[in-house]
Short mmCIF file of C-alpha atoms in Angstrom, two decimals:
data_model
loop_
_atom_site.label_atom_id
_atom_site.label_comp_id
_atom_site.label_asym_id
_atom_site.label_seq_id
_atom_site.Cartn_x
_atom_site.Cartn_y
_atom_site.Cartn_z
CA UNK U 22 21.65 13.62 -14.63
CA UNK U 23 20.33 14.12 -11.10
CA UNK U 24 18.59 11.07 -9.61
CA UNK U 25 16.82 12.18 -6.42
CA UNK U 26 16.84 10.03 -3.30
CA UNK U 27 13.81 9.29 -1.10
CA UNK U 28 11.43 9.04 -4.08
CA UNK U 29 8.77 6.31 -4.17
CA UNK U 30 8.56 4.19 -7.35
CA UNK U 31 5.57 4.51 -9.71
CA UNK U 32 2.84 2.68 -7.85
CA UNK U 33 -0.83 2.54 -6.93
CA UNK U 34 -0.86 4.75 -3.86
CA UNK U 35 -4.42 4.51 -2.62
CA UNK U 36 -5.56 0.90 -2.81
CA UNK U 37 -4.32 -1.89 -0.58
CA UNK U 38 -4.02 -5.37 -2.08
CA UNK U 39 -5.42 -8.00 0.26
CA UNK U 40 -2.67 -10.53 -0.42
CA UNK U 41 1.13 -10.54 -0.10
CA UNK U 42 1.50 -7.67 2.39
CA UNK U 43 4.91 -6.45 3.52
CA UNK U 44 5.48 -4.20 6.52
CA UNK U 45 7.82 -1.40 7.53
CA UNK U 46 7.80 -0.64 11.26
CA UNK U 47 8.37 2.98 12.27
CA UNK U 48 8.72 4.42 15.75
CA UNK U 49 6.44 7.39 16.37
CA UNK U 50 9.55 9.58 16.67
CA UNK U 51 10.48 8.77 13.06
CA UNK U 52 13.09 6.04 13.52
CA UNK U 53 12.89 2.80 11.54
CA UNK U 54 12.98 -0.53 13.33
CA UNK U 55 15.35 -3.30 12.37
CA UNK U 56 14.40 -6.76 13.60
CA UNK U 57 15.99 -10.20 13.42
CA UNK U 58 15.21 -10.44 9.68
CA UNK U 59 15.96 -6.83 8.74
CA UNK U 60 13.75 -3.82 8.03
CA UNK U 61 11.09 -5.44 5.80
CA UNK U 62 8.67 -7.88 7.42
CA UNK U 63 6.46 -10.39 5.52
CA UNK U 64 4.07 -10.44 8.49
CA UNK U 65 3.57 -8.50 11.71
CA UNK U 66 6.03 -9.95 14.25
CA UNK U 67 4.30 -11.55 17.23
CA UNK U 68 6.36 -9.49 19.65
CA UNK U 69 5.10 -6.26 18.00
CA UNK U 70 1.46 -7.20 17.35
CA UNK U 71 0.05 -5.83 20.60
CA UNK U 72 2.04 -2.61 20.43
CA UNK U 73 0.98 -1.21 17.06
CA UNK U 74 -0.50 2.30 17.23
CA UNK U 75 -0.88 3.04 13.51
CA UNK U 76 -1.42 1.05 10.32
CA UNK U 77 -1.21 3.03 7.08
CA UNK U 78 -1.17 1.74 3.52
CA UNK U 79 1.77 3.03 1.49
CA UNK U 80 0.41 1.66 -1.80
CA UNK U 81 0.96 -1.30 -4.08
CA UNK U 82 4.26 -2.19 -5.71
CA UNK U 83 5.74 -5.31 -7.27
CA UNK U 84 2.77 -7.49 -6.33
CA UNK U 85 2.77 -6.46 -2.68
CA UNK U 86 0.73 -4.18 -0.49
CA UNK U 87 3.26 -2.06 1.42
CA UNK U 88 2.09 -1.09 4.90
CA UNK U 89 3.63 1.16 7.54
CA UNK U 90 3.15 0.22 11.17
CA UNK U 91 3.65 2.84 13.88
CA UNK U 92 4.87 1.85 17.32
CA UNK U 93 5.63 4.01 20.35
CA UNK U 94 9.32 4.60 21.04
CA UNK U 95 8.95 3.26 24.60
CA UNK U 96 7.35 -0.02 23.47
CA UNK U 97 10.14 -1.45 21.33
CA UNK U 98 10.58 -5.22 21.74
CA UNK U 99 13.86 -6.71 22.89
CA UNK U 100 16.21 -7.53 20.02
CA UNK U 101 15.10 -4.63 17.81
CA UNK U 102 17.22 -1.57 16.99
CA UNK U 103 16.18 1.86 15.74
CA UNK U 104 17.82 3.72 12.85
CA UNK U 105 17.37 7.15 11.33
CA UNK U 106 16.06 7.41 7.79
CA UNK U 107 19.45 8.61 6.58
CA UNK U 108 21.18 5.64 8.20
CA UNK U 109 18.71 3.31 6.51
CA UNK U 110 19.00 5.00 3.11
CA UNK U 111 22.79 4.88 3.18
CA UNK U 112 22.65 1.08 3.09
CA UNK U 113 19.39 0.44 1.20
CA UNK U 114 19.04 -0.02 -2.54
CA UNK U 115 16.65 0.75 -5.37
CA UNK U 116 13.17 1.89 -4.24
CA UNK U 117 13.50 1.13 -0.50
CA UNK U 118 14.61 4.62 0.67
CA UNK U 119 11.50 6.04 -1.02
CA UNK U 120 9.24 3.53 0.69
CA UNK U 121 10.87 4.25 4.04
CA UNK U 122 10.54 8.00 3.42
CA UNK U 123 6.81 7.65 2.78
CA UNK U 124 6.39 5.38 5.82
CA UNK U 125 8.16 7.79 8.18
CA UNK U 126 6.21 10.82 6.94
CA UNK U 127 2.80 9.13 7.11
CA UNK U 128 3.35 7.65 10.56
CA UNK U 129 4.40 11.12 11.73
CA UNK U 130 1.25 12.57 10.12
CA UNK U 131 -0.96 10.02 11.88
CA UNK U 132 0.75 10.61 15.23
CA UNK U 133 0.37 14.41 15.06
CA UNK U 134 -3.27 14.42 13.89
CA UNK U 135 -4.97 11.98 16.26
CA UNK U 136 -7.17 14.85 17.42
CA UNK U 137 -8.80 17.60 15.36
CA UNK U 138 -6.93 20.90 15.50
CA UNK U 139 -10.24 22.76 15.14
CA UNK U 140 -12.61 21.14 17.67
CA UNK U 141 -10.38 18.69 19.56
CA UNK U 142 -12.35 15.54 18.72
CA UNK U 143 -10.77 12.29 17.59
CA UNK U 144 -9.89 11.81 13.93
CA UNK U 145 -9.91 8.77 11.67
CA UNK U 146 -7.93 7.91 8.54
CA UNK U 147 -10.02 8.33 5.38
CA UNK U 148 -10.47 5.22 3.27
CA UNK U 149 -10.30 6.83 -0.20
CA UNK U 150 -7.22 9.07 0.19
CA UNK U 151 -4.30 9.85 2.48
CA UNK U 152 -6.06 12.23 4.87
CA UNK U 153 -7.66 12.33 8.32
CA UNK U 154 -11.26 13.32 8.99
CA UNK U 155 -12.63 14.60 12.29
CA UNK U 156 -15.31 12.28 13.66
CA UNK U 157 -17.23 15.28 15.01
CA UNK U 158 -16.93 18.36 12.78
CA UNK U 159 -15.87 16.37 9.66
CA UNK U 160 -12.93 18.67 9.02
CA UNK U 161 -10.36 17.03 6.70
CA UNK U 162 -6.60 17.43 7.12
CA UNK U 163 -3.92 16.24 4.73
CA UNK U 164 -0.25 15.40 5.40
CA UNK U 165 1.89 18.48 5.73
CA UNK U 166 4.37 19.22 2.95
CA UNK U 167 6.61 22.27 3.29
CA UNK U 168 7.87 23.55 -0.10
CA UNK U 169 11.37 24.97 -0.12
CA UNK U 170 13.43 26.40 -2.97
CA UNK U 171 17.11 25.60 -3.42
CA UNK U 172 19.19 27.44 -6.01
CA UNK U 173 22.64 27.15 -7.56
CA UNK U 174 24.05 30.59 -8.36
CA UNK U 175 26.93 30.91 -10.80
CA UNK U 176 28.93 33.72 -12.36
CA UNK U 177 31.02 32.45 -15.26
CA UNK U 178 33.54 29.96 -13.85
CA UNK U 179 32.49 30.60 -10.22
CA UNK U 180 29.78 29.12 -8.00
CA UNK U 181 28.38 30.85 -4.93
CA UNK U 182 28.26 28.61 -1.85
CA UNK U 183 27.27 29.48 1.69
CA UNK U 184 27.23 27.84 5.09
CA UNK U 185 24.70 27.75 7.89
CA UNK U 186 25.88 27.77 11.51
CA UNK U 187 24.26 24.32 11.79
CA UNK U 188 26.35 22.71 9.02
CA UNK U 189 29.20 20.30 9.79
CA UNK U 190 32.54 22.06 10.13
CA UNK U 191 33.88 23.27 6.80
CA UNK U 192 30.79 22.37 4.74
CA UNK U 193 29.23 24.80 2.25
CA UNK U 194 26.14 24.38 0.09
CA UNK U 195 23.86 26.17 -2.33
CA UNK U 196 21.26 28.64 -1.14
CA UNK U 197 17.87 27.39 0.14
CA UNK U 198 14.80 28.53 2.04
CA UNK U 199 11.12 27.91 2.60
CA UNK U 200 8.41 29.36 0.38
CA UNK U 201 6.18 31.86 2.18
CA UNK U 202 2.38 32.21 1.77
CA UNK U 203 1.45 34.04 -1.41
CA UNK U 204 4.84 33.55 -3.08
CA UNK U 205 5.66 31.94 -6.38
CA UNK U 206 8.69 29.67 -6.38
CA UNK U 207 10.65 32.22 -8.43
CA UNK U 208 9.74 35.02 -6.00
CA UNK U 209 10.94 32.85 -3.13
CA UNK U 210 14.31 32.38 -4.88
CA UNK U 211 14.75 36.14 -5.28
CA UNK U 212 13.71 36.89 -1.68
CA UNK U 213 15.81 34.19 -0.01
CA UNK U 214 18.94 35.15 -1.94
CA UNK U 215 18.42 38.86 -1.30
CA UNK U 216 17.65 38.42 2.43
CA UNK U 217 20.38 35.98 3.31
CA UNK U 218 23.33 36.92 1.08
CA UNK U 219 22.40 40.36 -0.28
CA UNK U 220 22.69 39.81 -4.04
CA UNK U 221 20.35 39.69 -7.02
CA UNK U 222 19.98 36.84 -9.50
CA UNK U 223 18.56 36.39 -12.97
CA UNK U 224 17.81 33.60 -15.49
CA UNK U 225 16.09 31.35 -12.94
CA UNK U 226 15.57 27.88 -14.41
CA UNK U 227 13.98 24.74 -13.00
CA UNK U 228 16.43 21.93 -12.22
CA UNK U 229 14.55 19.18 -10.38
CA UNK U 230 12.81 18.30 -7.13
CA UNK U 231 13.31 15.97 -4.19
CA UNK U 232 11.28 14.82 -1.20
CA UNK U 233 13.27 15.78 1.87
CA UNK U 234 11.63 14.03 4.84
CA UNK U 235 13.48 15.90 7.62
CA UNK U 236 10.72 16.14 8.59
CA UNK U 237 8.39 17.15 5.74
CA UNK U 238 10.02 19.33 3.08
CA UNK U 239 9.73 19.19 -0.69
CA UNK U 240 12.84 20.72 -2.23
CA UNK U 241 12.35 22.45 -5.61
CA UNK U 242 15.70 23.06 -7.26
CA UNK U 243 16.67 25.91 -9.59
CA UNK U 244 19.73 27.33 -11.27
CA UNK U 245 20.35 31.08 -11.58
CA UNK U 246 23.01 33.57 -12.61
CA UNK U 247 24.48 36.37 -10.58
CA UNK U 248 22.94 39.73 -11.53
CA UNK U 249 24.56 42.19 -9.14
CA UNK U 250 25.19 43.29 -5.59
CA UNK U 251 27.82 42.61 -2.95
CA UNK U 252 27.72 39.45 -0.84
CA UNK U 253 26.58 40.25 2.68
CA UNK U 254 25.65 37.30 4.89
CA UNK U 255 22.75 37.90 7.26
CA UNK U 256 24.72 36.19 10.08
CA UNK U 257 21.55 34.39 11.20
CA UNK U 258 20.69 31.78 8.59
CA UNK U 259 24.02 32.24 6.81
CA UNK U 260 27.33 32.88 8.56
CA UNK U 261 29.51 32.94 5.46
CA UNK U 262 29.06 33.02 1.69
CA UNK U 263 31.69 33.27 -1.02
CA UNK U 264 32.57 32.42 -4.62
CA UNK U 265 34.42 29.19 -5.36
CA UNK U 266 36.01 27.76 -8.49
CA UNK U 267 36.30 24.10 -9.47
CA UNK U 268 39.83 23.99 -8.09
CA UNK U 269 39.09 25.26 -4.56
CA UNK U 270 35.78 23.69 -3.51
CA UNK U 271 35.05 23.16 0.21
CA UNK U 272 33.39 20.17 1.86
CA UNK U 273 30.09 19.60 0.01
CA UNK U 274 26.67 18.13 0.97
CA UNK U 275 26.04 14.38 1.01
CA UNK U 276 25.14 12.47 -2.16
CA UNK U 277 21.53 11.89 -1.08
CA UNK U 278 20.70 15.61 -1.37
CA UNK U 279 19.54 17.75 -4.27
CA UNK U 280 22.20 20.26 -3.17
CA UNK U 281 24.85 17.69 -4.10
CA UNK U 282 23.09 17.15 -7.44
CA UNK U 283 23.01 20.87 -8.24
CA UNK U 284 26.69 21.34 -7.49
CA UNK U 285 27.89 18.24 -9.32
CA UNK U 286 25.75 19.05 -12.35
CA UNK U 287 27.73 22.30 -12.58
CA UNK U 288 30.99 20.44 -12.11
CA UNK U 289 30.13 17.93 -14.84
CA UNK U 290 28.51 20.24 -17.40
CA UNK U 291 29.85 23.67 -16.61
CA UNK U 292 28.23 27.05 -17.02
CA UNK U 293 25.47 26.98 -19.70
CA UNK U 294 25.85 29.34 -22.61
#
């Protein structure tokens, strides 16, 4: 069974407990700060206190109020190091990658929405939900989430994998792309597959979803079967696509991705009847 990474635990998301706070410190460019005691702070470090730009509640969990603190990248105290979310998640356990994911995304949201995109006035964080409100025109803006579909395509004992020019050398993955305005998720699957590798699919079935905070995607995973057409890579988003069997797989995506989950579900279970 696929267990997605970067998912927050079940928690009260919109009410901050007044006692037992814990803090995650995030640079405004999205990197997490590690201090002398690690990544989780029971109080705001003295050396950071005068440099905090943002304070956002992440919600309540395990008797604590989790709070993200945003700090400018050029104001990092001596003795602190910065790490990417993927570096942090590779060594963190349990619910912490999800908490860090939420912290990074909300600090980014606060940083990018300090002024209203409609009238240019200053904004303020709303108290009853995760949103910003313009102090002048009262326009409300919510954190950006960009839905993207990702689909595993099979044909009997074969799986179709493709590679982007941006992938590490030798790595192939399943097909993915962003949902466009006015599309259903299923329509996005058909369009992305048709545009980028030239084939048709059928029997689209939901597989699972995953927050993908690089920077703000929500990946919605599907499985599908080949329905016809010849593979023809668009040579823009996809430079190569081909069929593979279990015995000749290429380098695959990292374990923290839903792409890895889709491929290994096929390896473990096989083609459904």
